[in-house]
Amino acid sequence: MIMRRSLTLLLVGSMATPIVAAVPQASAPTVRPASTTAAEDARLLTFLDAAFDQQIALSPQSMTSLGLKTDYDKLDDYTDAAAERHRALEEKQLADLRKNFTLARLSPGARLSYRLFESQVETDRRQFAFRNYDIPVSTNGSPAGDIPVFLINQHRIDSVADAEAYIARLRDSRRVMTEVAARMRDQAAHGIVPPKMVFAPARADAHKVITGAPFDNGPDSSLLADVKKKVGALKVPDATKQRLIAEASAALTGPFRAGFDTLFAALDEIEPKAKGNDGAWSLPNGDAYYAARLNYYTTTALTADQIHQIGLDRVKAITAEMEAVKQRIGFKGTLGEFFTALRTDPKFKYPNTDAGRQQYLADARASIAEIMAAAPRFFSRLPKAPLEVRAVETWRQDTAAVAFYDQPAPDGSRPGIFYVNLADMNQVQKPQVEGIAHHEGAPGHHFQIARAQELTGVPKFRRFGYYGAYTEGWGLYSERLAKEMGAYKDPYSEFGMLSLQIWRACRLVLDTGIHAKHWSREQAIAYFTEHAPLSQRDVVKEVDRYINNPGQATSYMVGQLKITQLRHKAEAALGPRFDIRAFHEVVIGSGALPLDVLEEQVDGYIAANKAG
């Protein structure tokens, strides 16, 4: 899973949703002199990068995520007016693109950039009607946790001015909470209310942020500890350090805490209006909203019924694979009984202690190191950015996903981070450690996302772009690829990988079941528990995630199936000419793409190598 709040809304289109939809085909270009084409390509690259910079300038948090210190003392504007400004800017940029450039004068690579930018704006335009359906406080996170994570992980303090900007952002959080509270009240007035199960964990995680000094007499809160650590490393007089820490403490107990009280008041007011834990169908115009979300996340025209059936078929196929591995293991009971053993047998658990958590992290790092050693045989280029494995901070464990990846800063100031939620080690299964590490880390998200950021001669919006089915599909494809690279040496870890695969197959069934077929939360939990060996805690967290984020969970398996199909197509067409390193370069060497455009790229690779 990718956590992209650090780049906020502007990098992935309006209202926290990725750019999707089919990219229109370009007509055959007129042949132009190479010098003319190169000049036009360069002019287009300059235009698109300037357009990206103009969009990012609307988001102080996005600029920080990219390593910039412009508007370093501000947080983003969370109002609908801000979303309107972004849309107006996109429309103006699209009009300027069409006015100033002609596809026929560009090279194939530049035409692709033109088409992708055009498609991005057109898709954002269609999705804008549903912008108010995105609930800002859910079991998938909220500003109460996102802002501390952002400040701790992304706001560098290299000077006194940087520290003062950090403190200003602590103060500015009150405005953010006020804007979010107003937005939630407006949504509720229009019948868009968070599910019932959102409120308790959202409050619990928010309260953890404001627990400890300076809020009470306990140990330093995470934010105060971060301030002390970063300010303490400055080469300035102790009196200056003490002043900055005192100002940060005052900001935390003053406007920062007041902002949390504002958010709590809104949650208290809205919670009685929560009707249940139902899917998108229960919202105003919910069926149209869900259809748009599926198109958005899968970059296909697949319907809910089609996706549901694909899920059922994949659950059946992966169940057969799991049965075969179970037989190799020698387990005599049923598959369901083996699931129970994985959930309960101590030999499949880590100790529920700090030592157990450290052992998990060490095992995940070892799995990644093994793949990194094998990677040159499967990839022609590796990302330069380092990859770290970290446990999710304790104060956001209730709303954080099971595992996720945070992209590195382009300037090298922040590594790629694979986070794992280790709240309760009794719920963690040893056989799944390798597969999760390969999805979130190497050769999964880190190889694709960090590599995309390092591309040269490609517009910024493509280097930092996101298409759900492509990005999550690559992560899921990587789980199986890791076996070819030498992972899963024992059948238990291979079974663990298959348990992750069936997890994503279940998502197709559950997401469409919840949002299109009126499945209840309890029905979804029961199906998941029967068909996948996840712990009960993870099953519940996952189902709640699907309820809160319609459509997103379908992107993984849809994307993996397409990438796998394209690999089989290339292998069949090229025979001995097929090169796994070249194929992977085609898939990840141009940045994220809609699935139909990815197929175009692979078809071009096949044609070029056949001709060669």
mmCIF file of N, CA and C in Angstrom, residues 107-199:
data_model
loop_
_atom_site.group_PDB
_atom_site.id
_atom_site.type_symbol
_atom_site.label_atom_id
_atom_site.label_comp_id
_atom_site.label_asym_id
_atom_site.label_seq_id
_atom_site.Cartn_x
_atom_site.Cartn_y
_atom_site.Cartn_z
ATOM 1 N N SER A 107 8.002 13.975 -30.426
ATOM 2 C CA SER A 107 8.471 12.594 -30.491
ATOM 3 C C SER A 107 7.468 11.690 -29.780
ATOM 4 N N PRO A 108 7.571 10.365 -29.956
ATOM 5 C CA PRO A 108 6.637 9.462 -29.274
ATOM 6 C C PRO A 108 6.624 9.645 -27.757
ATOM 7 N N GLY A 109 7.787 9.807 -27.144
ATOM 8 C CA GLY A 109 7.835 9.985 -25.700
ATOM 9 C C GLY A 109 7.163 11.260 -25.245
ATOM 10 N N ALA A 110 7.365 12.329 -25.975
ATOM 11 C CA ALA A 110 6.737 13.608 -25.632
ATOM 12 C C ALA A 110 5.232 13.557 -25.892
ATOM 13 N N ARG A 111 4.821 12.856 -26.954
ATOM 14 C CA ARG A 111 3.381 12.706 -27.197
ATOM 15 C C ARG A 111 2.713 11.982 -26.032
ATOM 16 N N LEU A 112 3.401 10.997 -25.487
ATOM 17 C CA LEU A 112 2.846 10.290 -24.335
ATOM 18 C C LEU A 112 2.660 11.244 -23.153
ATOM 19 N N SER A 113 3.631 12.099 -22.899
ATOM 20 C CA SER A 113 3.498 13.068 -21.810
ATOM 21 C C SER A 113 2.320 14.004 -22.052
ATOM 22 N N TYR A 114 2.171 14.476 -23.293
ATOM 23 C CA TYR A 114 1.055 15.341 -23.659
ATOM 24 C C TYR A 114 -0.259 14.626 -23.357
ATOM 25 N N ARG A 115 -0.381 13.392 -23.831
ATOM 26 C CA ARG A 115 -1.615 12.630 -23.669
ATOM 27 C C ARG A 115 -1.919 12.386 -22.189
ATOM 28 N N LEU A 116 -0.895 12.051 -21.418
ATOM 29 C CA LEU A 116 -1.111 11.766 -19.999
ATOM 30 C C LEU A 116 -1.543 13.020 -19.238
ATOM 31 N N PHE A 117 -0.950 14.146 -19.553
ATOM 32 C CA PHE A 117 -1.358 15.389 -18.882
ATOM 33 C C PHE A 117 -2.797 15.729 -19.246
ATOM 34 N N GLU A 118 -3.112 15.615 -20.522
ATOM 35 C CA GLU A 118 -4.473 15.891 -20.982
ATOM 36 C C GLU A 118 -5.473 14.973 -20.276
ATOM 37 N N SER A 119 -5.133 13.701 -20.200
ATOM 38 C CA SER A 119 -6.017 12.734 -19.550
ATOM 39 C C SER A 119 -6.174 13.034 -18.062
ATOM 40 N N GLN A 120 -5.090 13.463 -17.426
ATOM 41 C CA GLN A 120 -5.149 13.793 -16.002
ATOM 42 C C GLN A 120 -6.178 14.878 -15.739
ATOM 43 N N VAL A 121 -6.135 15.940 -16.512
ATOM 44 C CA VAL A 121 -7.055 17.056 -16.280
ATOM 45 C C VAL A 121 -8.488 16.639 -16.594
ATOM 46 N N GLU A 122 -8.669 15.892 -17.672
ATOM 47 C CA GLU A 122 -10.018 15.460 -18.030
ATOM 48 C C GLU A 122 -10.602 14.535 -16.971
ATOM 49 N N THR A 123 -9.778 13.660 -16.427
ATOM 50 C CA THR A 123 -10.241 12.746 -15.387
ATOM 51 C C THR A 123 -10.570 13.512 -14.111
ATOM 52 N N ASP A 124 -9.703 14.440 -13.730
ATOM 53 C CA ASP A 124 -9.974 15.253 -12.545
ATOM 54 C C ASP A 124 -11.284 16.020 -12.699
ATOM 55 N N ARG A 125 -11.549 16.466 -13.904
ATOM 56 C CA ARG A 125 -12.790 17.202 -14.165
ATOM 57 C C ARG A 125 -13.998 16.310 -13.896
ATOM 58 N N ARG A 126 -13.934 15.053 -14.372
ATOM 59 C CA ARG A 126 -15.059 14.134 -14.157
ATOM 60 C C ARG A 126 -15.226 13.782 -12.681
ATOM 61 N N GLN A 127 -14.103 13.627 -11.983
ATOM 62 C CA GLN A 127 -14.164 13.202 -10.585
ATOM 63 C C GLN A 127 -14.511 14.341 -9.629
ATOM 64 N N PHE A 128 -14.407 15.557 -10.101
ATOM 65 C CA PHE A 128 -14.582 16.708 -9.210
ATOM 66 C C PHE A 128 -15.978 16.736 -8.595
ATOM 67 N N ALA A 129 -16.946 16.185 -9.292
ATOM 68 C CA ALA A 129 -18.318 16.175 -8.781
ATOM 69 C C ALA A 129 -18.430 15.374 -7.486
ATOM 70 N N PHE A 130 -17.480 14.466 -7.258
ATOM 71 C CA PHE A 130 -17.543 13.607 -6.077
ATOM 72 C C PHE A 130 -16.518 14.002 -5.013
ATOM 73 N N ARG A 131 -15.995 15.216 -5.094
ATOM 74 C CA ARG A 131 -14.921 15.605 -4.188
ATOM 75 C C ARG A 131 -15.350 15.598 -2.725
ATOM 76 N N ASN A 132 -16.621 15.854 -2.456
ATOM 77 C CA ASN A 132 -17.078 15.921 -1.070
ATOM 78 C C ASN A 132 -17.400 14.558 -0.476
ATOM 79 N N TYR A 133 -17.182 13.498 -1.239
ATOM 80 C CA TYR A 133 -17.410 12.156 -0.717
ATOM 81 C C TYR A 133 -16.183 11.628 0.030
ATOM 82 N N ASP A 134 -15.077 12.308 -0.096
ATOM 83 C CA ASP A 134 -13.847 11.883 0.579
ATOM 84 C C ASP A 134 -13.908 12.315 2.036
ATOM 85 N N ILE A 135 -14.025 11.348 2.943
ATOM 86 C CA ILE A 135 -14.183 11.647 4.371
ATOM 87 C C ILE A 135 -12.807 11.873 4.986
ATOM 88 N N PRO A 136 -12.551 13.052 5.567
ATOM 89 C CA PRO A 136 -11.201 13.369 6.039
ATOM 90 C C PRO A 136 -10.789 12.678 7.328
ATOM 91 N N VAL A 137 -11.753 12.166 8.107
ATOM 92 C CA VAL A 137 -11.437 11.453 9.347
ATOM 93 C C VAL A 137 -12.029 10.056 9.243
ATOM 94 N N SER A 138 -11.172 9.052 9.235
ATOM 95 C CA SER A 138 -11.639 7.678 9.098
ATOM 96 C C SER A 138 -10.641 6.738 9.745
ATOM 97 N N THR A 139 -10.904 5.436 9.642
ATOM 98 C CA THR A 139 -9.943 4.454 10.139
ATOM 99 C C THR A 139 -8.736 4.340 9.218
ATOM 100 N N ASN A 140 -8.744 5.081 8.121
ATOM 101 C CA ASN A 140 -7.580 5.145 7.238
ATOM 102 C C ASN A 140 -6.683 6.325 7.576
ATOM 103 N N GLY A 141 -7.038 7.094 8.610
ATOM 104 C CA GLY A 141 -6.220 8.234 9.003
ATOM 105 C C GLY A 141 -7.036 9.500 9.098
ATOM 106 N N SER A 142 -6.412 10.542 9.641
ATOM 107 C CA SER A 142 -7.057 11.838 9.750
ATOM 108 C C SER A 142 -5.975 12.893 9.943
ATOM 109 N N PRO A 143 -6.321 14.172 9.789
ATOM 110 C CA PRO A 143 -5.318 15.220 10.021
ATOM 111 C C PRO A 143 -4.712 15.159 11.414
ATOM 112 N N ALA A 144 -5.448 14.630 12.387
ATOM 113 C CA ALA A 144 -4.915 14.533 13.745
ATOM 114 C C ALA A 144 -3.662 13.678 13.806
ATOM 115 N N GLY A 145 -3.562 12.697 12.935
ATOM 116 C CA GLY A 145 -2.359 11.882 12.859
ATOM 117 C C GLY A 145 -1.461 12.269 11.713
ATOM 118 N N ASP A 146 -2.069 12.697 10.598
ATOM 119 C CA ASP A 146 -1.286 13.009 9.407
ATOM 120 C C ASP A 146 -0.336 14.187 9.623
ATOM 121 N N ILE A 147 -0.804 15.217 10.324
ATOM 122 C CA ILE A 147 0.052 16.391 10.534
ATOM 123 C C ILE A 147 1.254 16.052 11.406
ATOM 124 N N PRO A 148 1.095 15.359 12.535
ATOM 125 C CA PRO A 148 2.288 14.952 13.284
ATOM 126 C C PRO A 148 3.240 14.076 12.473
ATOM 127 N N VAL A 149 2.703 13.119 11.716
ATOM 128 C CA VAL A 149 3.564 12.268 10.876
ATOM 129 C C VAL A 149 4.333 13.127 9.884
ATOM 130 N N PHE A 150 3.632 14.062 9.270
ATOM 131 C CA PHE A 150 4.266 14.960 8.300
ATOM 132 C C PHE A 150 5.385 15.767 8.951
ATOM 133 N N LEU A 151 5.123 16.368 10.085
ATOM 134 C CA LEU A 151 6.138 17.193 10.743
ATOM 135 C C LEU A 151 7.334 16.359 11.196
ATOM 136 N N ILE A 152 7.065 15.217 11.774
ATOM 137 C CA ILE A 152 8.152 14.393 12.295
ATOM 138 C C ILE A 152 9.007 13.815 11.168
ATOM 139 N N ASN A 153 8.378 13.356 10.111
ATOM 140 C CA ASN A 153 9.118 12.655 9.059
ATOM 141 C C ASN A 153 9.621 13.556 7.938
ATOM 142 N N GLN A 154 9.011 14.732 7.766
ATOM 143 C CA GLN A 154 9.354 15.499 6.573
ATOM 144 C C GLN A 154 9.839 16.921 6.834
ATOM 145 N N HIS A 155 9.496 17.486 7.960
ATOM 146 C CA HIS A 155 9.942 18.860 8.217
ATOM 147 C C HIS A 155 11.342 18.820 8.846
ATOM 148 N N ARG A 156 12.338 19.142 8.044
ATOM 149 C CA ARG A 156 13.724 19.171 8.525
ATOM 150 C C ARG A 156 13.973 20.483 9.273
ATOM 151 N N ILE A 157 14.791 20.406 10.293
ATOM 152 C CA ILE A 157 15.207 21.607 11.017
ATOM 153 C C ILE A 157 16.725 21.723 10.905
ATOM 154 N N ASP A 158 17.149 22.571 9.978
ATOM 155 C CA ASP A 158 18.579 22.790 9.746
ATOM 156 C C ASP A 158 19.038 24.147 10.253
ATOM 157 N N SER A 159 18.090 24.944 10.740
ATOM 158 C CA SER A 159 18.417 26.299 11.188
ATOM 159 C C SER A 159 17.362 26.761 12.178
ATOM 160 N N VAL A 160 17.619 27.900 12.808
ATOM 161 C CA VAL A 160 16.633 28.495 13.704
ATOM 162 C C VAL A 160 15.360 28.841 12.935
ATOM 163 N N ALA A 161 15.525 29.340 11.728
ATOM 164 C CA ALA A 161 14.356 29.687 10.906
ATOM 165 C C ALA A 161 13.502 28.454 10.628
ATOM 166 N N ASP A 162 14.128 27.306 10.376
ATOM 167 C CA ASP A 162 13.376 26.068 10.154
ATOM 168 C C ASP A 162 12.600 25.677 11.407
ATOM 169 N N ALA A 163 13.221 25.848 12.572
ATOM 170 C CA ALA A 163 12.540 25.528 13.829
ATOM 171 C C ALA A 163 11.344 26.456 14.041
ATOM 172 N N GLU A 164 11.524 27.701 13.724
ATOM 173 C CA GLU A 164 10.416 28.654 13.877
ATOM 174 C C GLU A 164 9.292 28.328 12.895
ATOM 175 N N ALA A 165 9.660 27.826 11.713
ATOM 176 C CA ALA A 165 8.634 27.415 10.750
ATOM 177 C C ALA A 165 7.869 26.191 11.267
ATOM 178 N N TYR A 166 8.564 25.261 11.890
ATOM 179 C CA TYR A 166 7.930 24.085 12.499
ATOM 180 C C TYR A 166 6.908 24.545 13.544
ATOM 181 N N ILE A 167 7.324 25.482 14.402
ATOM 182 C CA ILE A 167 6.430 25.985 15.452
ATOM 183 C C ILE A 167 5.232 26.692 14.827
ATOM 184 N N ALA A 168 5.468 27.442 13.748
ATOM 185 C CA ALA A 168 4.360 28.112 13.062
ATOM 186 C C ALA A 168 3.371 27.083 12.516
ATOM 187 N N ARG A 169 3.876 25.950 12.049
ATOM 188 C CA ARG A 169 2.984 24.911 11.548
ATOM 189 C C ARG A 169 2.192 24.258 12.684
ATOM 190 N N LEU A 170 2.798 24.143 13.845
ATOM 191 C CA LEU A 170 2.035 23.656 14.994
ATOM 192 C C LEU A 170 0.855 24.588 15.266
ATOM 193 N N ARG A 171 1.114 25.885 15.200
ATOM 194 C CA ARG A 171 0.029 26.852 15.416
ATOM 195 C C ARG A 171 -1.005 26.776 14.293
ATOM 196 N N ASP A 172 -0.518 26.602 13.060
ATOM 197 C CA ASP A 172 -1.398 26.604 11.897
ATOM 198 C C ASP A 172 -2.320 25.387 11.878
ATOM 199 N N SER A 173 -1.973 24.362 12.639
ATOM 200 C CA SER A 173 -2.806 23.164 12.660
ATOM 201 C C SER A 173 -4.212 23.469 13.180
ATOM 202 N N ARG A 174 -4.344 24.505 14.007
ATOM 203 C CA ARG A 174 -5.684 24.871 14.483
ATOM 204 C C ARG A 174 -6.565 25.279 13.312
ATOM 205 N N ARG A 175 -6.010 26.047 12.376
ATOM 206 C CA ARG A 175 -6.788 26.416 11.185
ATOM 207 C C ARG A 175 -7.188 25.169 10.401
ATOM 208 N N VAL A 176 -6.258 24.237 10.234
ATOM 209 C CA VAL A 176 -6.561 23.017 9.492
ATOM 210 C C VAL A 176 -7.712 22.262 10.146
ATOM 211 N N MET A 177 -7.640 22.089 11.460
ATOM 212 C CA MET A 177 -8.695 21.361 12.160
ATOM 213 C C MET A 177 -10.039 22.082 12.038
ATOM 214 N N THR A 178 -10.005 23.398 12.047
ATOM 215 C CA THR A 178 -11.239 24.175 11.884
ATOM 216 C C THR A 178 -11.822 23.954 10.496
ATOM 217 N N GLU A 179 -10.951 23.937 9.477
ATOM 218 C CA GLU A 179 -11.418 23.713 8.109
ATOM 219 C C GLU A 179 -11.960 22.299 7.935
ATOM 220 N N VAL A 180 -11.287 21.326 8.517
ATOM 221 C CA VAL A 180 -11.745 19.939 8.419
ATOM 222 C C VAL A 180 -13.079 19.769 9.144
ATOM 223 N N ALA A 181 -13.193 20.362 10.320
ATOM 224 C CA ALA A 181 -14.449 20.273 11.070
ATOM 225 C C ALA A 181 -15.599 20.884 10.268
ATOM 226 N N ALA A 182 -15.355 22.025 9.644
ATOM 227 C CA ALA A 182 -16.396 22.676 8.841
ATOM 228 C C ALA A 182 -16.776 21.805 7.647
ATOM 229 N N ARG A 183 -15.776 21.185 7.043
ATOM 230 C CA ARG A 183 -16.054 20.324 5.890
ATOM 231 C C ARG A 183 -16.886 19.114 6.303
ATOM 232 N N MET A 184 -16.565 18.513 7.448
ATOM 233 C CA MET A 184 -17.317 17.344 7.897
ATOM 234 C C MET A 184 -18.757 17.710 8.236
ATOM 235 N N ARG A 185 -18.955 18.877 8.810
ATOM 236 C CA ARG A 185 -20.322 19.318 9.111
ATOM 237 C C ARG A 185 -21.107 19.535 7.818
ATOM 238 N N ASP A 186 -20.453 20.107 6.819
ATOM 239 C CA ASP A 186 -21.120 20.326 5.530
ATOM 240 C C ASP A 186 -21.446 18.988 4.874
ATOM 241 N N GLN A 187 -20.516 18.040 4.924
ATOM 242 C CA GLN A 187 -20.783 16.717 4.362
ATOM 243 C C GLN A 187 -21.985 16.082 5.057
ATOM 244 N N ALA A 188 -21.990 16.163 6.391
ATOM 245 C CA ALA A 188 -23.086 15.559 7.144
ATOM 246 C C ALA A 188 -24.428 16.180 6.771
ATOM 247 N N ALA A 189 -24.408 17.471 6.506
ATOM 248 C CA ALA A 189 -25.651 18.147 6.104
ATOM 249 C C ALA A 189 -26.168 17.627 4.772
ATOM 250 N N HIS A 190 -25.273 17.052 3.976
ATOM 251 C CA HIS A 190 -25.663 16.505 2.673
ATOM 252 C C HIS A 190 -25.747 14.979 2.711
ATOM 253 N N GLY A 191 -25.794 14.393 3.889
ATOM 254 C CA GLY A 191 -25.991 12.956 4.016
ATOM 255 C C GLY A 191 -24.734 12.121 3.893
ATOM 256 N N ILE A 192 -23.564 12.746 3.963
ATOM 257 C CA ILE A 192 -22.297 12.017 3.870
ATOM 258 C C ILE A 192 -21.660 12.033 5.256
ATOM 259 N N VAL A 193 -21.825 10.938 5.971
ATOM 260 C CA VAL A 193 -21.388 10.816 7.358
ATOM 261 C C VAL A 193 -20.460 9.607 7.472
ATOM 262 N N PRO A 194 -19.365 9.705 8.229
ATOM 263 C CA PRO A 194 -18.488 8.542 8.403
ATOM 264 C C PRO A 194 -19.257 7.360 8.990
ATOM 265 N N PRO A 195 -18.830 6.135 8.674
ATOM 266 C CA PRO A 195 -19.454 4.967 9.297
ATOM 267 C C PRO A 195 -19.293 5.000 10.821
ATOM 268 N N LYS A 196 -20.127 4.264 11.521
ATOM 269 C CA LYS A 196 -20.106 4.269 12.974
ATOM 270 C C LYS A 196 -18.762 3.832 13.539
ATOM 271 N N MET A 197 -18.131 2.839 12.883
ATOM 272 C CA MET A 197 -16.908 2.274 13.464
ATOM 273 C C MET A 197 -15.713 3.216 13.356
ATOM 274 N N VAL A 198 -15.863 4.346 12.676
ATOM 275 C CA VAL A 198 -14.768 5.293 12.508
ATOM 276 C C VAL A 198 -14.453 6.045 13.803
ATOM 277 N N PHE A 199 -15.488 6.412 14.540
ATOM 278 C CA PHE A 199 -15.340 7.444 15.562
ATOM 279 C C PHE A 199 -14.440 7.033 16.726
#
